[in-house]
XYZ file of C-alpha atoms in Angstrom:
671
model
C -55.044 -206.393 -6.895
C -54.408 -205.428 -3.111
C -50.297 -205.279 -2.497
C -49.614 -206.956 1.037
C -46.355 -207.381 2.069
C -45.074 -208.920 5.184
C -41.237 -208.223 6.074
C -40.007 -208.861 9.484
C -36.366 -207.827 10.835
C -35.252 -211.729 10.504
C -35.747 -211.014 6.618
C -34.393 -207.631 6.763
C -30.986 -208.777 8.580
C -30.885 -211.852 6.317
C -31.158 -209.753 2.676
C -28.820 -207.707 1.086
C -28.333 -204.155 2.437
C -31.010 -202.110 0.311
C -30.860 -197.883 0.702
C -33.517 -195.770 0.553
C -32.759 -195.145 -2.953
C -32.784 -198.270 -4.244
C -35.017 -201.651 -4.694
C -36.319 -203.293 -1.563
C -34.723 -207.014 -0.984
C -35.879 -209.708 -2.801
C -37.765 -211.288 0.187
C -39.803 -207.911 0.485
C -40.194 -207.849 -3.250
C -40.840 -211.101 -3.650
C -44.277 -210.378 -1.124
C -45.001 -207.501 -3.068
C -45.418 -209.949 -6.203
C -49.110 -210.785 -4.045
C -48.535 -213.157 -1.683
C -50.724 -213.303 1.540
C -50.941 -213.402 5.310
C -52.313 -215.195 8.149
C -54.291 -216.675 5.336
C -55.958 -213.584 3.986
C -55.265 -209.975 2.360
C -54.509 -207.357 4.819
C -55.197 -204.557 2.597
C -52.238 -203.258 3.301
C -48.469 -203.951 3.385
C -45.901 -204.674 7.203
C -43.028 -204.597 8.269
C -41.725 -205.811 12.046
C -39.732 -203.674 13.640
C -37.963 -206.150 16.335
C -35.211 -207.529 18.012
C -33.541 -210.756 15.142
C -33.664 -213.509 18.075
C -29.670 -213.150 19.581
C -29.023 -213.943 23.202
C -30.334 -211.125 25.883
C -28.341 -212.234 29.170
C -29.417 -211.668 32.246
C -29.936 -208.227 33.489
C -31.032 -204.790 32.514
C -30.413 -203.961 29.227
C -31.595 -201.325 26.294
C -30.443 -202.542 23.156
C -30.878 -200.462 19.708
C -32.264 -202.374 16.461
C -32.259 -201.152 13.020
C -32.262 -198.936 10.864
C -35.546 -201.195 8.913
C -36.573 -199.611 5.387
C -40.549 -199.439 5.517
C -41.251 -201.680 2.365
C -41.701 -200.128 -0.979
C -45.067 -197.688 -2.272
C -45.952 -197.606 1.758
C -46.930 -194.084 2.184
C -48.629 -194.332 5.443
C -48.319 -195.900 8.578
C -51.706 -196.903 9.886
C -50.798 -199.413 12.787
C -48.560 -200.686 15.669
C -49.084 -204.510 17.373
C -46.238 -204.905 19.989
C -45.609 -209.092 19.570
C -43.626 -209.275 22.220
C -41.918 -211.844 25.117
C -43.949 -210.280 27.884
C -41.446 -212.368 30.377
C -37.873 -210.395 29.345
C -39.195 -207.036 27.753
C -40.748 -204.098 29.303
C -40.754 -201.292 27.294
C -40.484 -200.202 23.701
C -39.575 -196.919 22.738
C -39.810 -197.567 18.241
C -37.629 -194.501 16.881
C -37.529 -192.044 12.948
C -36.207 -190.098 10.793
C -35.080 -189.023 7.942
C -31.912 -189.823 5.236
C -30.440 -192.953 3.601
C -29.989 -196.037 5.617
C -29.570 -199.978 4.586
C -31.367 -202.865 6.182
C -29.420 -203.526 8.804
C -29.689 -204.496 12.627
C -27.111 -202.500 14.892
C -27.172 -204.182 19.013
C -26.061 -201.512 21.047
C -27.973 -199.113 23.519
C -26.362 -195.781 22.224
C -27.185 -196.687 18.065
C -26.937 -193.413 16.202
C -31.185 -194.372 15.376
C -32.020 -194.221 18.520
C -29.899 -190.988 19.341
C -31.050 -189.203 16.117
C -34.316 -190.349 15.192
C -37.754 -188.862 16.545
C -39.699 -191.127 18.892
C -43.669 -192.637 16.810
C -43.791 -194.568 19.415
C -43.583 -196.686 22.658
C -45.469 -199.606 24.894
C -45.010 -200.745 28.557
C -46.691 -204.136 29.809
C -47.319 -202.784 32.675
C -51.800 -203.887 32.852
C -51.855 -206.424 30.165
C -50.793 -210.123 30.202
C -51.229 -209.355 25.865
C -49.710 -206.546 24.212
C -52.361 -204.361 23.397
C -51.802 -202.067 19.968
C -53.350 -199.022 18.187
C -55.134 -198.387 15.115
C -56.042 -195.374 13.318
C -59.155 -197.040 12.072
C -60.464 -195.953 15.398
C -60.088 -192.582 14.774
C -62.557 -190.164 12.878
C -60.493 -188.469 10.080
C -57.520 -189.780 7.929
C -54.722 -190.241 10.593
C -51.562 -192.090 10.142
C -48.085 -191.231 10.197
C -46.230 -190.237 6.948
C -43.453 -192.253 6.239
C -41.318 -192.805 3.419
C -39.810 -190.974 0.892
C -39.157 -187.522 1.017
C -40.880 -187.837 4.477
C -39.796 -186.685 7.632
C -39.898 -191.232 8.852
C -37.525 -192.751 5.849
C -36.514 -195.450 8.199
C -37.543 -197.204 11.858
C -35.153 -198.469 15.072
C -36.841 -199.755 17.773
C -35.083 -199.204 21.533
C -36.524 -202.027 23.666
C -35.669 -201.920 27.096
C -35.071 -205.907 28.567
C -35.218 -206.726 31.878
C -34.365 -210.298 32.200
C -34.126 -212.049 34.889
C -33.781 -215.390 34.358
C -30.108 -216.686 34.972
C -29.489 -217.694 31.359
C -29.239 -215.806 28.317
C -32.285 -216.273 26.423
C -34.018 -215.949 22.588
C -35.865 -212.894 21.937
C -37.508 -211.502 18.785
C -39.352 -209.695 20.119
C -41.097 -205.709 18.267
C -43.498 -203.994 16.583
C -45.754 -205.288 13.606
C -46.153 -202.386 11.595
C -49.250 -202.153 8.974
C -49.053 -199.098 6.453
C -51.190 -198.022 3.575
C -49.829 -197.031 -0.731
C -51.622 -193.741 0.306
C -49.655 -190.389 2.571
C -52.600 -189.967 5.061
C -54.655 -186.511 5.656
C -53.984 -185.769 8.966
C -50.540 -186.648 9.354
C -49.077 -187.448 12.507
C -45.609 -187.387 14.768
C -45.435 -187.934 18.729
C -43.906 -185.122 21.555
C -42.538 -185.809 24.526
C -42.649 -184.656 27.959
C -40.762 -186.344 30.749
C -38.432 -185.508 33.471
C -35.044 -185.387 33.846
C -34.467 -184.716 37.291
C -36.639 -187.462 39.049
C -35.556 -188.410 42.842
C -38.494 -190.045 45.148
C -38.012 -190.192 48.570
C -37.937 -193.136 50.767
C -42.095 -192.701 53.246
C -43.129 -190.382 51.354
C -45.641 -189.593 48.664
C -44.622 -186.813 45.491
C -46.044 -184.876 43.102
C -43.510 -184.431 40.389
C -43.591 -181.159 37.817
C -42.980 -180.911 34.063
C -43.033 -177.807 32.920
C -44.050 -177.248 28.849
C -44.890 -174.602 25.919
C -46.720 -175.513 22.596
C -43.869 -173.779 20.911
C -45.845 -174.723 18.051
C -49.972 -176.021 17.872
C -51.538 -178.790 16.350
C -54.462 -181.372 17.120
C -53.799 -183.944 19.162
C -55.037 -187.345 18.337
C -53.716 -189.617 21.080
C -52.388 -189.816 24.372
C -49.414 -192.428 26.859
C -48.318 -192.050 30.227
C -45.754 -193.960 31.156
C -44.152 -194.742 34.993
C -42.717 -197.434 37.475
C -44.438 -198.743 40.287
C -44.506 -196.699 43.169
C -46.475 -193.977 40.484
C -49.799 -193.561 40.941
C -51.988 -190.901 38.663
C -50.429 -188.842 35.775
C -51.952 -185.648 33.949
C -50.667 -182.529 32.416
C -52.926 -179.508 33.243
C -53.598 -177.400 29.548
C -53.986 -173.457 30.108
C -54.699 -171.210 26.399
C -52.017 -168.548 26.243
C -53.582 -166.041 28.158
C -53.112 -168.735 31.050
C -56.685 -169.352 31.692
C -57.457 -172.789 32.548
C -58.618 -175.948 30.433
C -59.601 -179.577 30.312
C -57.333 -182.203 32.184
C -55.351 -184.245 29.346
C -54.740 -188.043 29.852
C -55.955 -188.145 33.846
C -55.158 -192.024 34.452
C -53.017 -194.370 37.339
C -50.169 -195.011 36.233
C -50.904 -199.282 36.686
C -53.198 -199.665 33.925
C -51.773 -200.456 30.362
C -49.618 -197.714 29.121
C -49.753 -198.218 26.049
C -50.967 -195.151 23.687
C -54.660 -194.090 24.031
C -56.741 -192.792 20.841
C -58.447 -189.068 22.972
C -62.668 -189.187 22.823
C -62.438 -185.735 21.245
C -58.990 -184.529 19.642
C -57.718 -181.284 21.780
C -56.203 -178.066 20.134
C -53.220 -177.471 21.603
C -51.565 -173.726 20.894
C -49.193 -172.121 20.270
C -48.458 -170.764 23.349
C -50.458 -173.383 25.324
C -49.180 -174.373 29.341
C -49.025 -177.780 29.739
C -47.516 -178.757 33.599
C -47.435 -182.443 33.336
C -47.320 -184.088 36.689
C -46.789 -187.692 38.179
C -47.657 -188.395 41.588
C -45.816 -191.509 43.715
C -46.774 -193.118 46.513
C -43.131 -194.532 48.542
C -44.338 -195.031 52.218
C -43.904 -198.289 51.847
C -39.647 -197.563 51.032
C -38.091 -196.588 54.052
C -33.996 -196.903 52.860
C -33.685 -195.162 49.503
C -34.349 -192.760 47.203
C -35.335 -194.232 44.131
C -33.538 -192.474 41.361
C -34.236 -192.139 37.222
C -34.105 -195.276 35.601
C -35.135 -198.445 33.823
C -35.505 -200.727 36.067
C -39.645 -200.988 36.707
C -38.120 -202.793 40.132
C -36.045 -199.637 41.790
C -36.411 -196.959 39.655
C -38.855 -194.710 37.855
C -39.936 -191.946 35.101
C -42.418 -189.652 34.515
C -43.444 -189.444 30.946
C -46.384 -188.635 28.481
C -46.526 -189.009 25.114
C -48.474 -186.906 22.328
C -49.420 -188.160 19.448
C -50.813 -184.832 16.683
C -51.556 -183.490 13.775
C -50.398 -180.031 12.297
C -46.735 -180.578 13.389
C -47.018 -180.414 17.021
C -43.668 -178.792 19.387
C -43.507 -178.336 22.528
C -40.506 -176.793 24.808
C -40.193 -178.439 28.334
C -38.047 -176.871 30.761
C -37.658 -173.894 33.864
C -36.611 -170.785 33.712
C -33.029 -169.131 35.765
C -34.119 -166.132 36.565
C -30.554 -163.840 36.329
C -29.763 -161.180 39.185
C -29.524 -158.095 38.587
C -26.442 -157.012 40.372
C -27.260 -152.997 39.964
C -30.323 -153.198 42.189
C -28.612 -155.696 44.856
C -25.624 -153.322 44.722
C -27.824 -150.063 45.737
C -29.659 -152.374 48.676
C -26.109 -153.120 50.460
C -24.375 -149.201 49.813
C -28.312 -148.810 51.432
C -27.844 -150.464 54.233
C -23.366 -149.897 55.112
C -25.042 -146.788 55.734
C -27.032 -148.189 58.385
C -24.747 -146.918 62.653
C -23.165 -149.012 63.212
C -23.735 -152.386 63.839
C -25.772 -152.221 61.199
C -27.734 -154.435 59.212
C -28.391 -157.950 60.708
C -29.397 -160.794 59.843
C -32.737 -160.399 57.615
C -35.317 -162.649 58.078
C -38.075 -161.446 56.868
C -39.944 -159.738 53.911
C -42.809 -158.046 52.980
C -44.806 -155.574 49.860
C -46.790 -152.791 50.258
C -48.691 -152.629 46.679
C -50.077 -149.455 47.870
C -47.159 -147.114 48.254
C -44.370 -149.658 46.922
C -42.644 -150.135 49.578
C -40.282 -153.114 50.978
C -40.339 -153.815 54.135
C -37.180 -155.933 55.699
C -36.900 -157.256 58.682
C -33.534 -157.862 60.587
C -32.421 -158.938 63.954
C -28.636 -155.937 63.401
C -26.004 -157.434 66.438
C -28.616 -160.141 67.463
C -28.600 -163.925 66.422
C -31.840 -166.504 66.680
C -30.382 -167.425 70.872
C -29.724 -162.992 72.722
C -31.826 -161.829 74.637
C -31.602 -158.634 74.665
C -33.937 -155.509 73.062
C -31.983 -154.888 69.661
C -32.166 -150.756 70.145
C -31.905 -150.229 66.470
C -34.753 -150.303 64.244
C -35.696 -153.049 63.551
C -37.995 -152.798 60.711
C -36.021 -150.750 56.857
C -38.686 -149.403 54.371
C -36.961 -149.892 51.156
C -38.314 -148.007 47.562
C -37.898 -150.851 45.375
C -34.264 -149.369 43.633
C -32.399 -150.011 46.650
C -33.553 -146.670 48.947
C -33.857 -146.085 52.555
C -37.123 -144.485 52.931
C -38.144 -145.392 56.650
C -36.878 -147.093 60.160
C -39.212 -149.010 61.883
C -40.002 -149.711 65.497
C -36.671 -148.971 67.981
C -36.082 -151.603 70.987
C -39.677 -153.248 70.127
C -37.522 -157.050 69.065
C -35.295 -159.139 71.020
C -34.688 -162.113 67.913
C -36.799 -160.830 64.202
C -38.570 -163.773 62.433
C -41.486 -163.697 60.201
C -43.078 -160.247 58.634
C -45.934 -159.691 56.634
C -48.698 -157.328 54.914
C -52.303 -158.074 55.342
C -54.979 -156.406 53.495
C -54.734 -153.433 54.889
C -51.648 -151.783 54.981
C -51.555 -152.966 58.288
C -47.976 -155.605 59.574
C -47.382 -158.135 60.790
C -44.086 -159.633 62.575
C -42.849 -162.245 64.782
C -40.266 -162.489 68.074
C -39.217 -165.621 68.592
C -37.321 -165.354 71.954
C -40.473 -163.413 73.219
C -42.694 -165.870 71.588
C -45.073 -163.207 70.387
C -46.654 -162.083 67.565
C -47.173 -157.331 67.058
C -49.901 -156.299 64.133
C -47.526 -152.683 63.444
C -49.819 -149.689 61.548
C -46.541 -148.570 59.541
C -47.356 -145.361 58.720
C -47.587 -144.170 62.743
C -44.564 -146.656 63.429
C -46.741 -148.188 66.372
C -48.207 -151.675 67.800
C -51.520 -151.436 67.663
C -51.856 -155.735 69.056
C -49.406 -157.935 71.687
C -50.417 -162.208 70.892
C -48.798 -164.354 72.753
C -48.551 -163.841 76.523
C -45.802 -166.434 77.317
C -44.023 -170.055 76.095
C -46.575 -172.742 76.366
C -49.081 -174.387 74.138
C -52.968 -172.422 74.629
C -55.147 -169.668 73.221
C -52.626 -166.972 74.531
C -49.363 -168.812 74.067
C -47.360 -169.584 71.594
C -43.318 -171.346 71.485
C -41.526 -169.656 68.731
C -43.358 -168.523 66.224
C -42.510 -167.857 62.218
C -45.333 -166.097 60.887
C -48.202 -164.972 59.870
C -51.127 -164.390 57.721
C -54.412 -162.950 57.370
C -57.605 -163.471 55.461
C -58.680 -160.918 53.354
C -62.199 -162.356 53.277
C -62.561 -163.846 56.935
C -60.364 -161.603 58.270
C -58.541 -164.487 60.413
C -55.182 -163.969 61.516
C -53.028 -167.594 60.703
C -49.855 -167.718 62.606
C -47.252 -170.413 62.474
C -46.650 -171.859 66.012
C -43.552 -173.233 65.200
C -39.946 -173.943 66.203
C -42.478 -175.656 69.592
C -45.817 -175.909 68.842
C -45.881 -177.322 65.158
C -49.250 -175.923 64.754
C -51.231 -173.218 63.633
C -53.676 -171.434 65.470
C -56.241 -169.250 64.170
C -57.812 -165.638 65.403
C -60.490 -163.264 65.031
C -58.796 -159.920 64.131
C -58.847 -158.856 67.200
C -56.953 -161.464 68.135
C -59.747 -163.398 69.810
C -58.974 -167.331 69.736
C -60.602 -169.396 66.615
C -59.677 -172.415 66.668
C -56.294 -174.523 65.525
C -54.170 -177.681 63.808
C -51.794 -179.404 63.124
C -48.709 -181.328 65.727
C -46.187 -182.151 65.293
C -45.023 -185.210 62.744
C -44.136 -186.340 58.821
C -47.917 -187.103 58.151
C -50.159 -184.756 55.973
C -51.461 -182.735 58.581
C -48.246 -183.168 60.737
C -45.472 -180.201 60.824
C -41.449 -180.475 61.917
C -40.992 -176.564 62.426
C -43.886 -174.489 60.454
C -41.641 -171.681 58.626
C -44.053 -169.888 57.342
C -47.836 -169.309 55.763
C -49.662 -167.121 53.241
C -52.374 -167.272 51.668
C -54.018 -166.906 48.298
C -56.955 -165.309 46.911
C -59.092 -169.283 46.589
C -58.261 -168.802 50.707
C -56.192 -172.154 50.887
C -53.487 -171.550 53.013
C -49.983 -172.577 52.633
C -47.592 -173.927 55.346
C -43.896 -174.028 54.083
C -43.034 -177.243 56.412
C -39.035 -176.291 56.979
C -37.682 -179.205 58.428
C -40.238 -181.839 56.561
C -38.802 -180.391 53.362
C -42.243 -179.259 52.048
C -45.766 -177.020 51.593
C -48.959 -177.737 53.032
C -51.931 -177.178 51.496
C -55.271 -176.885 53.912
C -58.530 -175.655 52.816
C -59.086 -172.588 55.282
C -60.507 -174.735 58.094
C -57.142 -176.845 58.243
C -57.835 -179.530 55.858
C -55.000 -180.937 54.392
C -55.534 -180.741 50.566
C -52.307 -181.064 49.286
C -48.357 -181.489 49.644
C -45.439 -180.437 47.455
C -42.278 -182.422 48.233
C -38.994 -179.983 47.691
C -36.535 -181.471 45.277
C -33.878 -180.691 48.221
C -35.850 -183.436 50.472
C -33.491 -185.469 48.383
C -29.890 -182.980 48.535
C -26.600 -184.145 49.493
C -25.291 -180.789 50.765
C -24.215 -179.582 54.412
C -25.149 -176.567 55.126
C -27.709 -176.792 57.996
C -30.611 -175.650 56.198
C -29.313 -177.358 52.656
C -33.145 -179.586 53.266
C -34.857 -176.643 54.860
C -38.120 -175.495 52.588
C -38.339 -172.298 55.086
C -40.487 -169.811 53.317
C -43.532 -168.733 50.694
C -44.906 -165.914 49.577
C -47.913 -164.972 46.947
C -48.724 -162.070 44.684
C -52.614 -162.581 44.036
C -52.496 -161.168 40.973
C -50.072 -163.233 39.040
C -51.773 -166.007 40.610
C -48.026 -167.191 41.818
C -46.185 -168.462 44.770
C -42.451 -168.651 45.499
C -40.300 -170.484 48.324
C -37.229 -170.789 49.420
C -35.768 -174.381 49.095
C -32.678 -175.204 50.526
C -29.555 -172.514 49.566
C -32.090 -171.814 46.122
C -36.160 -170.103 45.283
C -38.369 -171.762 43.794
C -41.527 -169.977 41.739
C -44.535 -172.162 41.907
C -48.019 -172.499 39.839
C -51.384 -172.710 42.564
C -50.782 -176.589 41.514
C -47.225 -177.042 42.900
C -45.368 -177.202 39.541
C -41.846 -175.286 39.495
C -41.798 -173.234 36.373
C -38.606 -170.679 37.243
C -36.265 -170.975 40.273
C -32.667 -168.577 41.086
C -30.472 -170.715 40.900
C -27.798 -171.595 44.535
C -26.050 -170.541 45.890
C -27.463 -167.833 48.168
C -26.532 -168.268 51.641
C -29.457 -169.003 53.656
C -32.423 -167.259 51.947
C -35.390 -167.093 55.128
C -37.695 -164.766 52.791
C -38.454 -163.892 48.972
C -41.308 -161.410 47.045
C -42.528 -162.024 43.731
C -44.181 -159.047 41.851
C -44.333 -158.451 38.091
C -41.200 -156.746 36.938
C -42.818 -153.599 35.570
C -44.642 -152.795 39.106
C -41.239 -153.083 40.046
C -39.760 -150.176 38.836
C -42.034 -147.746 39.615
C -41.069 -144.847 42.121
C -42.074 -145.137 45.990
C -45.455 -143.784 46.809
C -46.989 -144.656 43.030
C -50.446 -145.522 44.115
C -51.904 -148.992 43.626
C -48.588 -149.787 40.991
C -48.686 -152.868 41.202
C -52.407 -154.066 40.909
C -52.142 -151.611 38.153
C -49.150 -153.286 36.270
C -50.886 -157.023 36.148
C -53.758 -155.414 36.032
C -52.407 -153.550 33.062
C -51.385 -156.988 31.511
C -53.676 -158.641 32.040
C -52.355 -162.073 32.409
C -51.329 -164.967 34.450
C -47.344 -166.532 34.878
C -48.035 -169.169 32.818
C -49.673 -167.240 29.741
C -47.663 -167.272 26.843
C -44.787 -164.227 26.813
C -45.754 -164.609 30.928
C -45.845 -161.573 32.484
C -41.984 -160.902 33.954
C -41.207 -160.866 37.934
C -38.880 -159.772 40.006
C -37.890 -161.638 42.474
C -36.605 -159.760 45.953
C -34.275 -163.153 48.779
C -33.116 -161.846 51.418
C -30.137 -163.976 52.713
C -29.838 -164.642 56.557
C -26.286 -164.827 56.724
C -25.588 -163.251 53.305
C -27.072 -159.931 55.713
C -28.205 -158.661 52.266
C -31.354 -158.646 49.207
C -30.543 -159.339 46.497
C -32.998 -159.036 42.746
C -33.718 -161.861 40.030
C -35.419 -161.175 37.174
C -36.807 -162.851 34.341
C -34.064 -162.929 31.911
C -37.279 -161.694 29.006
C -41.172 -162.718 27.971
C -40.233 -167.012 27.056
C -39.201 -169.083 28.779
C -35.834 -170.784 28.459
C -37.276 -174.688 27.556
C -35.095 -177.103 26.260
C -36.449 -179.341 23.692
C -38.527 -182.149 23.828
C -37.496 -183.643 20.123
C -34.551 -185.747 19.403
C -31.725 -187.636 20.891
C -33.827 -188.866 23.886
C -32.274 -192.409 23.009
C -29.326 -191.164 23.442
C -30.063 -188.954 26.964
C -32.071 -192.198 28.577
C -28.575 -194.491 27.875
C -27.307 -191.860 29.645
C -28.836 -191.575 32.586
C -30.138 -195.143 33.613
C -27.423 -197.120 32.547
C-alpha cells in the first residue's frame, strides 16, 4: 500500500508536542494509515510548513514559524510547492536543522529556528500570478534533500516576509507544501547563498553590486535562484576555475523574471578553489532624492542574492580580503623622505613602477600646493627601491604643480602639470624631457585645462590624456604628439565626466577613467564608446573630508589582470568586471594614487631585470586563482605626504561563511 500523509501547519500546532525521537501526533499517524490526498494517491508523504492563520497586522514584517517535524518514515524531500496569499506575502525562506525539536509554532522575527537553521528553499512573488514550485522529478538523477533522523535536516521552519498593505489585519496560512519520499536520495542536496550586506544604491544612477566568493568545498550545482527588488535588472555570477580561468556565467536572468528556483539545463561542477563573483545590476535613474538601502520592503529597499542548490556538500565562503600595512617598508619610505633637503617631500600626487628595473617613481610637490605658481627647484620625481631607499632624483625646475605620473612600455615617464596645463614625456635614464604637449590653457588639439594623467596603449602607441579639471574630456594623440581624436564632456551621464582624474589601459585595450566627482570608474573601448561603469561605495558616504567621495585614481597590473582604485579614504582591488575582492581600509590621508604588484616581485632587489614579469609568470596564475598571487599595494597620500605599503595577509582570502544565521542577520539588517 502506498504511504500517504498530509500534515498541515494548523494540525501540527493543535497536536501534542512530539520530539524527533518519539512518535508522530495522532493526526499524522492516522494519515499514514492510508488516507488519500485530493482524492488520489500521491505516492509520497506531505507536510505544509506555514503560518497558522493568525492575523497579520499592516506593515512589513518578518515572521518565523516552526519548527515542524517531517512525517515518520520520510527520508527525502522531493518537491516543494508554495501556497501563498500573493497579496500580502512577498518572500519566503525555509530553514531546516539538526536536533530534537517539538512540532509547534513560534512567531517572532528572530526565532531561533530561522536563526540557527540552514536555508533549504526560498521563493518570492515577483513575476508570477500563480506560485511556481520546484520538482526534482524533472531533473536527471535521484535528487532531493536527505531528511529525517540522523541527517542535517530533522526539522523545518519558515520565515515569511510580509508586505501587508491593508489597514486591517489579515488572517494568513501561507506556506510551502512539501512532498516527501520514503527512501534517501542518491544525490542529497544543500543550498548555499551569496548575498550582499552592504548594498546602497544612490539616486539617478545605474550600478553593479558585486559579491566575491570562493568555493570552500566542491559540489555540483543543479538549481539556482536570484533575488532582488524593483530597481534590480540582470543578476548573474562570473565563474572562474581554481587557476583563475573564466568559465561560463551562472544564473543569468533579469530580476524582474519569476524569482524561483530553476533547474539548470546542465549541472555545473563547482570545484574547491573556484571563484564566483555575483553581480546585481540596478537602475535608479528614476529615483531623484534618496539612497536605496538593503531591506525587506520591495517598494523602498533592495537586495542582492543568488542561491545555489547543489550536491556533494558544496560550501561557499564570501567576502573581501583586508590588506595589512607593512610597517617596516612604510617606515623606510618615511625615513628616506625625511632625509631630503628642506622643504623635504611635499604632497605626493602620482606613482609609477618600472618592472624592468624594479623602480618605483613618486611625483611630489615639494613645498608647493595646488595653487602655487613658482617652479619647484627641488627634484619633483624621486626614484625608490621597493624597500624604500631613494636611488635617483629627477626633474629640477621643470614642474609647478605636479599631478599624474605613469610609465609606458618604452620605460618613458609621462607627467602632467595642472598649473602649466602641460604634458611631459621624460627619459628617466638621462633625466631629459623628450616631448612637451600643451600650448597654454584652453580646449583644442594643442591646449589643455589642468590635465591630470596619461596612459599609453602599448599595441597602438596612442597616448590618452585625461584633461582634466577644466575640460572633462579624454584627448588622444600619436606617440609623437599628433592630435587624433577626443571624447567626453562635462556631466554625469555615460561618457561624461566631472574631473577625469586618472586613466589606464588594460591588456585588452580597454580604457579606464577615474571619474572623480562622479565617484566612479568608467570603462571605454579604445574608440571612446562607453562600455561599463563601476560606481564606488563612497558615492553614498557621509564623511565630510573633501576627498570622501572621490574616486581619485586607477592603476592596472597586466600579469595579475587586476586594478587598484583609490576611493575616498581607502583603496580597493577590482577585477576587470569591477568586482571588489580586497581593500585597504581607511582612514588614509587623502590617498591620491596607488599601485598593485605581485608580492614576490615587491621583495626583489632594484635592478633585477624583468623581475616583476618573471614573478608573475612563475606564479602563472591570476589574482582570482585559488590562493591567488599575494599582492603588495603602494599608496601615495596627498595630505600625509608619504608612501605606505600594504600586503596580502596570506594566500587565502579572508572570507565570511555563507552558512547559517541568515534569518537572524536579515532581521537585524532590515527591520
